[in-house]
Amino acid sequence: PVPFGGGAAPPAAAPVDIFGGGAPLGAPAPAAMAPTPMAPTPMAMAPSNPVINAFEKNGLKLTMELSKPDPTDVQKSDIKCKFTNSSMGDITNLNFQAAVPKFITLSMKPPSATTVPANGGGAVEQIVTVKNSQINVKKLMVRMRISFTASGQNLVEQAQVADFPAGY
């Protein structure tokens, strides 16, 4: 082929492996080495549940891990709400409230504690169970009201999570 600029074509170079193998494609393969066995990591073995960052303000962070506790009931989902604290002082009097649209039923278990330790020193967890009667038609949405005390101030925050994956 003639290059666009006209003139003679440069000598053809062997294609290069763009994934970093180093040897040009079509070159003889290097001598095979015995693969080094690797120990499986626990992360690779654990089932992957979607996790959503639902709220972060004043040192308080809420993540929501979604799971399907009953394979025979696709409408039912558990949301493990995990509160952590990156601030220098404990967050106390934690109170989490949630509301959902009418086509979703919601039940909440009590939190594991009402104090979230400072500097990521622990977490408070609360399980919320939802049942979406219009699953795969209407998406899950949760409005939240979180009240807590941080640095001596009583705070009330409101937020909404609407970016849940399909099937929840």
Tab-separated table of N, CA and C in Angstrom:
chain	number	residue	atom	x	y	z
A	1	PRO	N	0.824	-1.194	0.000
A	1	PRO	CA	0.000	0.000	0.000
A	1	PRO	C	0.862	1.249	0.000
A	2	VAL	N	0.322	2.276	-0.606
A	2	VAL	CA	1.033	3.551	-0.677
A	2	VAL	C	0.507	4.450	0.426
A	3	PRO	N	1.401	5.058	1.231
A	3	PRO	CA	0.925	5.933	2.305
A	3	PRO	C	0.245	7.159	1.719
A	4	PHE	N	-0.553	7.838	2.562
A	4	PHE	CA	-1.321	8.992	2.109
A	4	PHE	C	-0.441	10.096	1.547
A	5	GLY	N	0.728	10.287	2.062
A	5	GLY	CA	1.589	11.373	1.601
A	5	GLY	C	2.229	11.080	0.259
A	6	GLY	N	1.988	9.917	-0.319
A	6	GLY	CA	2.614	9.558	-1.585
A	6	GLY	C	4.007	9.025	-1.337
A	7	GLY	N	4.709	8.622	-2.369
A	7	GLY	CA	6.064	8.109	-2.216
A	7	GLY	C	6.033	6.636	-1.872
A	8	ALA	N	7.186	6.128	-1.538
A	8	ALA	CA	7.313	4.703	-1.263
A	8	ALA	C	6.857	4.386	0.153
A	9	ALA	N	6.294	3.228	0.309
A	9	ALA	CA	5.837	2.784	1.636
A	9	ALA	C	7.043	2.381	2.463
A	10	PRO	N	7.036	2.702	3.756
A	10	PRO	CA	8.136	2.256	4.607
A	10	PRO	C	8.092	0.745	4.741
A	11	PRO	N	9.198	0.126	5.121
A	11	PRO	CA	9.176	-1.324	5.278
A	11	PRO	C	8.143	-1.700	6.339
A	12	ALA	N	7.424	-2.788	6.097
A	12	ALA	CA	6.374	-3.218	7.023
A	12	ALA	C	6.995	-3.683	8.321
A	13	ALA	N	6.487	-3.132	9.439
A	13	ALA	CA	6.953	-3.555	10.757
A	13	ALA	C	6.011	-4.634	11.256
A	14	ALA	N	6.541	-5.528	12.045
A	14	ALA	CA	5.693	-6.567	12.628
A	14	ALA	C	4.701	-5.912	13.577
A	15	PRO	N	3.454	-6.376	13.599
A	15	PRO	CA	2.485	-5.800	14.530
A	15	PRO	C	2.979	-5.934	15.966
A	16	VAL	N	2.640	-4.961	16.788
A	16	VAL	CA	3.097	-4.945	18.174
A	16	VAL	C	1.952	-5.380	19.078
A	17	ASP	N	2.287	-6.141	20.123
A	17	ASP	CA	1.297	-6.575	21.116
A	17	ASP	C	0.982	-5.392	22.018
A	18	ILE	N	-0.228	-4.813	21.881
A	18	ILE	CA	-0.569	-3.611	22.649
A	18	ILE	C	-0.874	-3.911	24.112
A	19	PHE	N	-0.948	-5.189	24.473
A	19	PHE	CA	-1.250	-5.544	25.858
A	19	PHE	C	0.011	-5.795	26.665
A	20	GLY	N	1.148	-5.430	26.126
A	20	GLY	CA	2.363	-5.419	26.919
A	20	GLY	C	3.144	-6.707	26.935
A	21	GLY	N	2.880	-7.637	26.043
A	21	GLY	CA	3.646	-8.872	26.018
A	21	GLY	C	5.059	-8.646	25.529
A	22	GLY	N	5.295	-7.565	24.788
A	22	GLY	CA	6.631	-7.199	24.366
A	22	GLY	C	7.012	-7.739	23.015
A	23	ALA	N	6.762	-8.996	22.723
A	23	ALA	CA	7.172	-9.563	21.447
A	23	ALA	C	6.174	-9.173	20.367
A	24	PRO	N	6.653	-8.857	19.161
A	24	PRO	CA	5.723	-8.558	18.071
A	24	PRO	C	4.853	-9.772	17.784
A	25	LEU	N	3.641	-9.524	17.321
A	25	LEU	CA	2.771	-10.621	16.943
A	25	LEU	C	3.407	-11.370	15.790
A	26	GLY	N	3.256	-12.661	15.791
A	26	GLY	CA	3.833	-13.465	14.730
A	26	GLY	C	5.261	-13.882	15.043
A	27	ALA	N	5.874	-13.276	16.069
A	27	ALA	CA	7.221	-13.683	16.469
A	27	ALA	C	7.107	-14.998	17.221
A	28	PRO	N	8.179	-15.787	17.210
A	28	PRO	CA	8.101	-17.053	17.939
A	28	PRO	C	7.846	-16.785	19.423
A	29	ALA	N	7.003	-17.612	20.022
A	29	ALA	CA	6.660	-17.446	21.432
A	29	ALA	C	7.877	-17.785	22.277
A	30	PRO	N	8.080	-17.044	23.372
A	30	PRO	CA	9.184	-17.378	24.256
A	30	PRO	C	8.930	-18.746	24.878
A	31	ALA	N	9.979	-19.356	25.360
A	31	ALA	CA	9.850	-20.675	25.973
A	31	ALA	C	8.831	-20.600	27.099
A	32	ALA	N	7.961	-21.583	27.144
A	32	ALA	CA	6.900	-21.577	28.157
A	32	ALA	C	7.495	-21.781	29.533
A	33	MET	N	7.012	-20.976	30.463
A	33	MET	CA	7.456	-21.113	31.847
A	33	MET	C	6.316	-21.730	32.626
A	34	ALA	N	6.645	-22.503	33.639
A	34	ALA	CA	5.607	-23.097	34.472
A	34	ALA	C	4.879	-21.972	35.195
A	35	PRO	N	3.552	-21.976	35.171
A	35	PRO	CA	2.830	-20.911	35.860
A	35	PRO	C	3.072	-20.972	37.359
A	36	THR	N	3.175	-19.802	37.958
A	36	THR	CA	3.359	-19.719	39.394
A	36	THR	C	1.987	-19.805	40.042
A	37	PRO	N	1.773	-20.806	40.898
A	37	PRO	CA	0.454	-20.891	41.523
A	37	PRO	C	0.221	-19.693	42.444
A	38	MET	N	-0.990	-19.180	42.400
A	38	MET	CA	-1.334	-18.042	43.256
A	38	MET	C	-2.430	-18.472	44.218
A	39	ALA	N	-2.318	-18.030	45.448
A	39	ALA	CA	-3.357	-18.327	46.425
A	39	ALA	C	-4.578	-17.481	46.107
A	40	PRO	N	-5.765	-18.061	46.138
A	40	PRO	CA	-6.958	-17.256	45.867
A	40	PRO	C	-7.161	-16.232	46.984
A	41	THR	N	-7.633	-15.067	46.604
A	41	THR	CA	-7.885	-14.043	47.608
A	41	THR	C	-9.326	-14.159	48.056
A	42	PRO	N	-9.617	-13.842	49.308
A	42	PRO	CA	-11.002	-13.930	49.783
A	42	PRO	C	-11.945	-13.042	48.974
A	43	MET	N	-11.459	-11.872	48.495
A	43	MET	CA	-12.322	-10.980	47.722
A	43	MET	C	-12.806	-11.658	46.444
A	44	ALA	N	-11.937	-12.444	45.814
A	44	ALA	CA	-12.310	-13.095	44.564
A	44	ALA	C	-13.364	-14.168	44.810
A	45	MET	N	-13.377	-14.730	45.993
A	45	MET	CA	-14.302	-15.806	46.302
A	45	MET	C	-15.658	-15.289	46.784
A	46	ALA	N	-15.696	-14.086	47.343
A	46	ALA	CA	-16.931	-13.569	47.928
A	46	ALA	C	-17.908	-13.153	46.830
A	47	PRO	N	-19.210	-13.422	47.034
A	47	PRO	CA	-20.181	-12.942	46.052
A	47	PRO	C	-20.227	-11.422	46.092
A	48	SER	N	-20.462	-10.834	44.957
A	48	SER	CA	-20.426	-9.381	44.863
A	48	SER	C	-21.832	-8.806	44.929
A	49	ASN	N	-22.133	-8.117	46.021
A	49	ASN	CA	-23.396	-7.406	46.146
A	49	ASN	C	-23.143	-5.954	45.790
A	50	PRO	N	-24.073	-5.317	45.085
A	50	PRO	CA	-23.881	-3.898	44.763
A	50	PRO	C	-23.814	-3.058	46.041
A	51	VAL	N	-22.913	-2.072	46.044
A	51	VAL	CA	-22.777	-1.143	47.173
A	51	VAL	C	-22.932	0.272	46.633
A	52	ILE	N	-23.788	1.045	47.287
A	52	ILE	CA	-24.067	2.423	46.874
A	52	ILE	C	-23.596	3.366	47.967
A	53	ASN	N	-22.874	4.418	47.577
A	53	ASN	CA	-22.543	5.485	48.517
A	53	ASN	C	-23.758	6.406	48.569
A	54	ALA	N	-24.507	6.329	49.670
A	54	ALA	CA	-25.796	6.998	49.748
A	54	ALA	C	-25.722	8.394	50.360
A	55	PHE	N	-24.731	8.628	51.242
A	55	PHE	CA	-24.687	9.901	51.961
A	55	PHE	C	-23.293	10.088	52.532
A	56	GLU	N	-22.819	11.361	52.505
A	56	GLU	CA	-21.549	11.678	53.171
A	56	GLU	C	-21.536	13.166	53.486
A	57	LYS	N	-21.511	13.470	54.792
A	57	LYS	CA	-21.495	14.856	55.232
A	57	LYS	C	-21.140	14.905	56.713
A	58	ASN	N	-20.415	15.942	57.121
A	58	ASN	CA	-20.035	16.148	58.525
A	58	ASN	C	-19.329	14.928	59.119
A	59	GLY	N	-18.555	14.222	58.297
A	59	GLY	CA	-17.817	13.054	58.766
A	59	GLY	C	-18.608	11.764	58.731
A	60	LEU	N	-19.921	11.846	58.598
A	60	LEU	CA	-20.766	10.653	58.581
A	60	LEU	C	-20.930	10.164	57.148
A	61	LYS	N	-20.667	8.878	56.951
A	61	LYS	CA	-20.823	8.276	55.624
A	61	LYS	C	-21.765	7.090	55.742
A	62	LEU	N	-22.680	6.983	54.781
A	62	LEU	CA	-23.615	5.865	54.723
A	62	LEU	C	-23.429	5.137	53.405
A	63	THR	N	-23.114	3.855	53.497
A	63	THR	CA	-23.098	3.002	52.310
A	63	THR	C	-24.233	1.998	52.445
A	64	MET	N	-24.781	1.600	51.316
A	64	MET	CA	-25.879	0.632	51.282
A	64	MET	C	-25.452	-0.561	50.441
A	65	GLU	N	-25.395	-1.724	51.080
A	65	GLU	CA	-25.073	-2.963	50.369
A	65	GLU	C	-26.376	-3.707	50.104
A	66	LEU	N	-26.618	-3.997	48.841
A	66	LEU	CA	-27.864	-4.638	48.425
A	66	LEU	C	-27.683	-6.145	48.320
A	67	SER	N	-28.708	-6.882	48.733
A	67	SER	CA	-28.655	-8.333	48.581
A	67	SER	C	-30.067	-8.876	48.385
A	68	LYS	N	-30.134	-10.077	47.873
A	68	LYS	CA	-31.396	-10.787	47.654
A	68	LYS	C	-31.416	-11.959	48.639
A	69	PRO	N	-32.115	-11.819	49.778
A	69	PRO	CA	-32.043	-12.858	50.814
A	69	PRO	C	-32.828	-14.126	50.491
A	70	ASP	N	-33.804	-14.029	49.599
A	70	ASP	CA	-34.674	-15.162	49.308
A	70	ASP	C	-34.750	-15.368	47.798
A	71	PRO	N	-34.073	-16.390	47.266
A	71	PRO	CA	-34.072	-16.595	45.814
A	71	PRO	C	-35.461	-16.880	45.242
A	72	THR	N	-36.409	-17.273	46.088
A	72	THR	CA	-37.760	-17.562	45.589
A	72	THR	C	-38.638	-16.314	45.553
A	73	ASP	N	-38.160	-15.194	46.125
A	73	ASP	CA	-38.935	-13.946	46.143
A	73	ASP	C	-38.088	-12.832	45.527
A	74	VAL	N	-38.199	-12.649	44.203
A	74	VAL	CA	-37.363	-11.663	43.506
A	74	VAL	C	-37.706	-10.229	43.891
A	75	GLN	N	-38.913	-10.003	44.423
A	75	GLN	CA	-39.313	-8.648	44.794
A	75	GLN	C	-38.640	-8.174	46.082
A	76	LYS	N	-38.166	-9.085	46.898
A	76	LYS	CA	-37.619	-8.757	48.214
A	76	LYS	C	-36.113	-8.512	48.148
A	77	SER	N	-35.674	-7.422	48.788
A	77	SER	CA	-34.247	-7.093	48.859
A	77	SER	C	-33.917	-6.632	50.267
A	78	ASP	N	-32.710	-6.948	50.703
A	78	ASP	CA	-32.180	-6.404	51.953
A	78	ASP	C	-31.175	-5.320	51.613
A	79	ILE	N	-31.216	-4.254	52.384
A	79	ILE	CA	-30.249	-3.172	52.247
A	79	ILE	C	-29.519	-3.060	53.579
A	80	LYS	N	-28.218	-3.408	53.578
A	80	LYS	CA	-27.429	-3.256	54.794
A	80	LYS	C	-26.860	-1.841	54.797
A	81	CYS	N	-27.399	-1.012	55.690
A	81	CYS	CA	-26.944	0.369	55.818
A	81	CYS	C	-25.778	0.380	56.798
A	82	LYS	N	-24.644	0.892	56.335
A	82	LYS	CA	-23.438	0.906	57.160
A	82	LYS	C	-22.983	2.355	57.333
A	83	PHE	N	-22.981	2.814	58.572
A	83	PHE	CA	-22.588	4.180	58.908
A	83	PHE	C	-21.168	4.167	59.462
A	84	THR	N	-20.294	4.994	58.895
A	84	THR	CA	-18.938	5.155	59.413
A	84	THR	C	-18.679	6.634	59.659
A	85	ASN	N	-17.640	6.918	60.446
A	85	ASN	CA	-17.360	8.279	60.893
A	85	ASN	C	-15.887	8.596	60.677
A	86	SER	N	-15.593	9.576	59.836
A	86	SER	CA	-14.207	9.960	59.576
A	86	SER	C	-13.779	11.168	60.409
A	87	SER	N	-14.669	11.698	61.242
A	87	SER	CA	-14.327	12.893	62.022
A	87	SER	C	-13.528	12.519	63.271
A	88	MET	N	-13.018	13.536	63.954
A	88	MET	CA	-12.171	13.336	65.132
A	88	MET	C	-12.972	12.954	66.385
A	89	GLY	N	-14.275	13.247	66.399
A	89	GLY	CA	-15.097	12.936	67.564
A	89	GLY	C	-16.199	11.951	67.216
A	90	ASP	N	-16.679	11.230	68.228
A	90	ASP	CA	-17.777	10.294	68.012
A	90	ASP	C	-19.019	11.020	67.511
A	91	ILE	N	-19.791	10.335	66.694
A	91	ILE	CA	-21.115	10.808	66.302
A	91	ILE	C	-22.107	10.033	67.165
A	92	THR	N	-22.981	10.774	67.860
A	92	THR	CA	-23.899	10.142	68.800
A	92	THR	C	-25.345	10.396	68.376
A	93	ASN	N	-26.245	9.733	69.076
A	93	ASN	CA	-27.697	9.901	68.867
A	93	ASN	C	-28.106	9.668	67.411
A	94	LEU	N	-27.452	8.736	66.744
A	94	LEU	CA	-27.771	8.449	65.344
A	94	LEU	C	-29.193	7.898	65.234
A	95	ASN	N	-29.973	8.499	64.352
A	95	ASN	CA	-31.338	8.034	64.078
A	95	ASN	C	-31.543	8.085	62.567
A	96	PHE	N	-31.839	6.922	61.985
A	96	PHE	CA	-32.012	6.792	60.543
A	96	PHE	C	-33.467	6.469	60.244
A	97	GLN	N	-34.080	7.277	59.383
A	97	GLN	CA	-35.448	7.032	58.950
A	97	GLN	C	-35.448	6.940	57.429
A	98	ALA	N	-36.315	6.073	56.892
A	98	ALA	CA	-36.383	5.888	55.439
A	98	ALA	C	-37.838	5.849	55.005
A	99	ALA	N	-38.097	6.367	53.803
A	99	ALA	CA	-39.428	6.335	53.198
A	99	ALA	C	-39.284	5.890	51.752
A	100	VAL	N	-40.288	5.171	51.269
A	100	VAL	CA	-40.279	4.649	49.905
A	100	VAL	C	-41.619	4.941	49.238
A	101	PRO	N	-41.679	4.865	47.905
A	101	PRO	CA	-42.966	5.048	47.211
A	101	PRO	C	-43.973	3.962	47.622
A	102	LYS	N	-45.246	4.192	47.316
A	102	LYS	CA	-46.324	3.301	47.750
A	102	LYS	C	-46.227	1.890	47.189
A	103	PHE	N	-45.574	1.705	46.040
A	103	PHE	CA	-45.485	0.367	45.456
A	103	PHE	C	-44.393	-0.480	46.114
A	104	ILE	N	-43.719	0.093	47.113
A	104	ILE	CA	-42.662	-0.611	47.841
A	104	ILE	C	-43.055	-0.689	49.312
A	105	THR	N	-42.905	-1.862	49.905
A	105	THR	CA	-43.087	-1.977	51.356
A	105	THR	C	-41.710	-1.981	51.994
A	106	LEU	N	-41.633	-1.446	53.210
A	106	LEU	CA	-40.351	-1.270	53.883
A	106	LEU	C	-40.476	-1.715	55.335
A	107	SER	N	-39.472	-2.402	55.831
A	107	SER	CA	-39.368	-2.698	57.259
A	107	SER	C	-37.912	-2.481	57.654
A	108	MET	N	-37.736	-2.009	58.888
A	108	MET	CA	-36.386	-1.689	59.371
A	108	MET	C	-36.121	-2.411	60.679
A	109	LYS	N	-34.935	-3.008	60.781
A	109	LYS	CA	-34.494	-3.581	62.047
A	109	LYS	C	-33.819	-2.461	62.839
A	110	PRO	N	-33.702	-2.610	64.153
A	110	PRO	CA	-33.019	-1.572	64.934
A	110	PRO	C	-31.532	-1.515	64.569
A	111	PRO	N	-30.902	-0.343	64.747
A	111	PRO	CA	-29.468	-0.232	64.460
A	111	PRO	C	-28.641	-1.017	65.476
A	112	SER	N	-27.430	-1.357	65.079
A	112	SER	CA	-26.529	-2.085	65.983
A	112	SER	C	-26.060	-1.203	67.139
A	113	ALA	N	-26.134	0.117	66.977
A	113	ALA	CA	-25.747	1.084	68.017
A	113	ALA	C	-26.268	2.447	67.588
A	114	THR	N	-26.131	3.452	68.457
A	114	THR	CA	-26.498	4.821	68.084
A	114	THR	C	-25.291	5.752	68.129
A	115	THR	N	-24.127	5.199	68.454
A	115	THR	CA	-22.884	5.969	68.445
A	115	THR	C	-21.959	5.391	67.387
A	116	VAL	N	-21.476	6.277	66.489
A	116	VAL	CA	-20.548	5.862	65.442
A	116	VAL	C	-19.165	6.328	65.875
A	117	PRO	N	-18.231	5.393	66.153
A	117	PRO	CA	-16.916	5.782	66.672
A	117	PRO	C	-16.133	6.677	65.715
A	118	ALA	N	-15.344	7.571	66.301
A	118	ALA	CA	-14.518	8.518	65.548
A	118	ALA	C	-13.427	7.808	64.758
A	119	ASN	N	-12.884	8.523	63.777
A	119	ASN	CA	-11.719	8.100	63.001
A	119	ASN	C	-11.861	6.718	62.368
A	120	GLY	N	-13.064	6.368	61.936
A	120	GLY	CA	-13.262	5.064	61.286
A	120	GLY	C	-13.054	3.904	62.223
A	121	GLY	N	-13.197	4.134	63.530
A	121	GLY	CA	-12.931	3.099	64.525
A	121	GLY	C	-14.014	2.046	64.660
A	122	GLY	N	-14.987	2.048	63.813
A	122	GLY	CA	-16.065	1.062	63.870
A	122	GLY	C	-17.201	1.528	63.004
A	123	ALA	N	-18.267	0.774	62.998
A	123	ALA	CA	-19.415	1.109	62.161
A	123	ALA	C	-20.700	0.752	62.886
A	124	VAL	N	-21.761	1.420	62.495
A	124	VAL	CA	-23.108	1.076	62.941
A	124	VAL	C	-23.824	0.525	61.722
A	125	GLU	N	-24.521	-0.592	61.903
A	125	GLU	CA	-25.233	-1.202	60.791
A	125	GLU	C	-26.720	-1.301	61.109
A	126	GLN	N	-27.527	-1.173	60.078
A	126	GLN	CA	-28.971	-1.301	60.206
A	126	GLN	C	-29.493	-1.947	58.928
A	127	ILE	N	-30.316	-2.974	59.086
A	127	ILE	CA	-30.864	-3.692	57.936
A	127	ILE	C	-32.251	-3.141	57.605
A	128	VAL	N	-32.427	-2.786	56.343
A	128	VAL	CA	-33.711	-2.328	55.825
A	128	VAL	C	-34.137	-3.364	54.786
A	129	THR	N	-35.372	-3.867	54.929
A	129	THR	CA	-35.898	-4.828	53.959
A	129	THR	C	-36.984	-4.141	53.150
A	130	VAL	N	-36.878	-4.269	51.841
A	130	VAL	CA	-37.874	-3.666	50.942
A	130	VAL	C	-38.456	-4.751	50.042
A	131	LYS	N	-39.693	-4.523	49.636
A	131	LYS	CA	-40.332	-5.425	48.680
A	131	LYS	C	-40.958	-4.553	47.594
A	132	ASN	N	-40.385	-4.662	46.394
A	132	ASN	CA	-40.809	-3.843	45.257
A	132	ASN	C	-41.857	-4.619	44.463
A	133	SER	N	-43.139	-4.225	44.616
A	133	SER	CA	-44.224	-4.936	43.935
A	133	SER	C	-44.213	-4.702	42.427
A	134	GLN	N	-43.451	-3.707	41.978
A	134	GLN	CA	-43.358	-3.429	40.543
A	134	GLN	C	-41.911	-3.574	40.065
A	135	ILE	N	-41.252	-4.608	40.574
A	135	ILE	CA	-39.852	-4.847	40.210
A	135	ILE	C	-39.730	-4.978	38.690
A	136	ASN	N	-38.655	-4.478	38.145
A	136	ASN	CA	-38.372	-4.446	36.709
A	136	ASN	C	-39.340	-3.561	35.930
A	137	VAL	N	-40.232	-2.853	36.624
A	137	VAL	CA	-41.105	-1.865	36.002
A	137	VAL	C	-40.760	-0.485	36.560
A	138	LYS	N	-40.721	-0.392	37.893
A	138	LYS	CA	-40.344	0.854	38.561
A	138	LYS	C	-39.155	0.586	39.471
A	139	LYS	N	-38.210	1.526	39.460
A	139	LYS	CA	-36.982	1.355	40.229
A	139	LYS	C	-37.191	1.715	41.698
A	140	LEU	N	-36.384	1.088	42.531
A	140	LEU	CA	-36.355	1.384	43.958
A	140	LEU	C	-35.851	2.807	44.177
A	141	MET	N	-36.493	3.513	45.093
A	141	MET	CA	-36.072	4.855	45.486
A	141	MET	C	-36.278	4.961	46.993
A	142	VAL	N	-35.324	5.563	47.685
A	142	VAL	CA	-35.412	5.711	49.139
A	142	VAL	C	-35.112	7.156	49.503
A	143	ARG	N	-36.011	7.748	50.287
A	143	ARG	CA	-35.759	9.062	50.885
A	143	ARG	C	-35.339	8.816	52.319
A	144	MET	N	-34.312	9.557	52.750
A	144	MET	CA	-33.745	9.321	54.074
A	144	MET	C	-33.740	10.601	54.903
A	145	ARG	N	-33.902	10.400	56.186
A	145	ARG	CA	-33.728	11.474	57.160
A	145	ARG	C	-32.788	10.911	58.212
A	146	ILE	N	-31.646	11.577	58.373
A	146	ILE	CA	-30.632	11.115	59.312
A	146	ILE	C	-30.408	12.219	60.332
A	147	SER	N	-30.660	11.920	61.593
A	147	SER	CA	-30.376	12.898	62.640
A	147	SER	C	-29.262	12.332	63.526
A	148	PHE	N	-28.385	13.229	63.991
A	148	PHE	CA	-27.245	12.809	64.802
A	148	PHE	C	-26.629	14.024	65.479
A	149	THR	N	-25.759	13.757	66.433
A	149	THR	CA	-25.020	14.812	67.118
A	149	THR	C	-23.552	14.667	66.756
A	150	ALA	N	-22.967	15.753	66.253
A	150	ALA	CA	-21.548	15.774	65.895
A	150	ALA	C	-20.948	17.068	66.433
A	151	SER	N	-19.834	16.963	67.138
A	151	SER	CA	-19.150	18.127	67.720
A	151	SER	C	-20.116	18.981	68.551
A	152	GLY	N	-21.012	18.335	69.266
A	152	GLY	CA	-21.944	19.038	70.135
A	152	GLY	C	-23.132	19.659	69.426
A	153	GLN	N	-23.219	19.522	68.118
A	153	GLN	CA	-24.336	20.100	67.356
A	153	GLN	C	-25.319	19.013	66.954
A	154	ASN	N	-26.599	19.280	67.171
A	154	ASN	CA	-27.646	18.370	66.701
A	154	ASN	C	-27.909	18.678	65.232
A	155	LEU	N	-27.757	17.679	64.383
A	155	LEU	CA	-27.893	17.867	62.944
A	155	LEU	C	-28.994	16.967	62.397
A	156	VAL	N	-29.688	17.463	61.391
A	156	VAL	CA	-30.697	16.679	60.673
A	156	VAL	C	-30.405	16.844	59.184
A	157	GLU	N	-30.179	15.736	58.514
A	157	GLU	CA	-29.874	15.750	57.085
A	157	GLU	C	-30.923	14.933	56.353
A	158	GLN	N	-31.256	15.365	55.142
A	158	GLN	CA	-32.173	14.610	54.306
A	158	GLN	C	-31.497	14.342	52.970
A	159	ALA	N	-31.756	13.172	52.427
A	159	ALA	CA	-31.158	12.800	51.142
A	159	ALA	C	-32.082	11.798	50.458
A	160	GLN	N	-31.815	11.587	49.198
A	160	GLN	CA	-32.598	10.634	48.413
A	160	GLN	C	-31.641	9.788	47.595
A	161	VAL	N	-31.928	8.504	47.518
A	161	VAL	CA	-31.150	7.599	46.675
A	161	VAL	C	-32.099	7.024	45.642
A	162	ALA	N	-31.782	7.272	44.369
A	162	ALA	CA	-32.625	6.776	43.277
A	162	ALA	C	-31.810	5.998	42.241
A	163	ASP	N	-30.510	5.844	42.471
A	163	ASP	CA	-29.671	5.185	41.460
A	163	ASP	C	-29.404	3.709	41.804
A	164	PHE	N	-30.415	3.028	42.340
A	164	PHE	CA	-30.279	1.601	42.612
A	164	PHE	C	-30.250	0.844	41.293
A	165	PRO	N	-29.498	-0.237	41.222
A	165	PRO	CA	-29.476	-1.024	39.981
A	165	PRO	C	-30.823	-1.696	39.725
A	166	ALA	N	-31.061	-2.048	38.475
A	166	ALA	CA	-32.292	-2.753	38.114
A	166	ALA	C	-32.363	-4.080	38.873
A	167	GLY	N	-33.562	-4.520	39.163
A	167	GLY	CA	-33.743	-5.785	39.850
A	167	GLY	C	-33.850	-5.655	41.350
A	168	TYR	N	-33.816	-4.422	41.860
A	168	TYR	CA	-33.967	-4.180	43.288
A	168	TYR	C	-35.163	-3.297	43.474
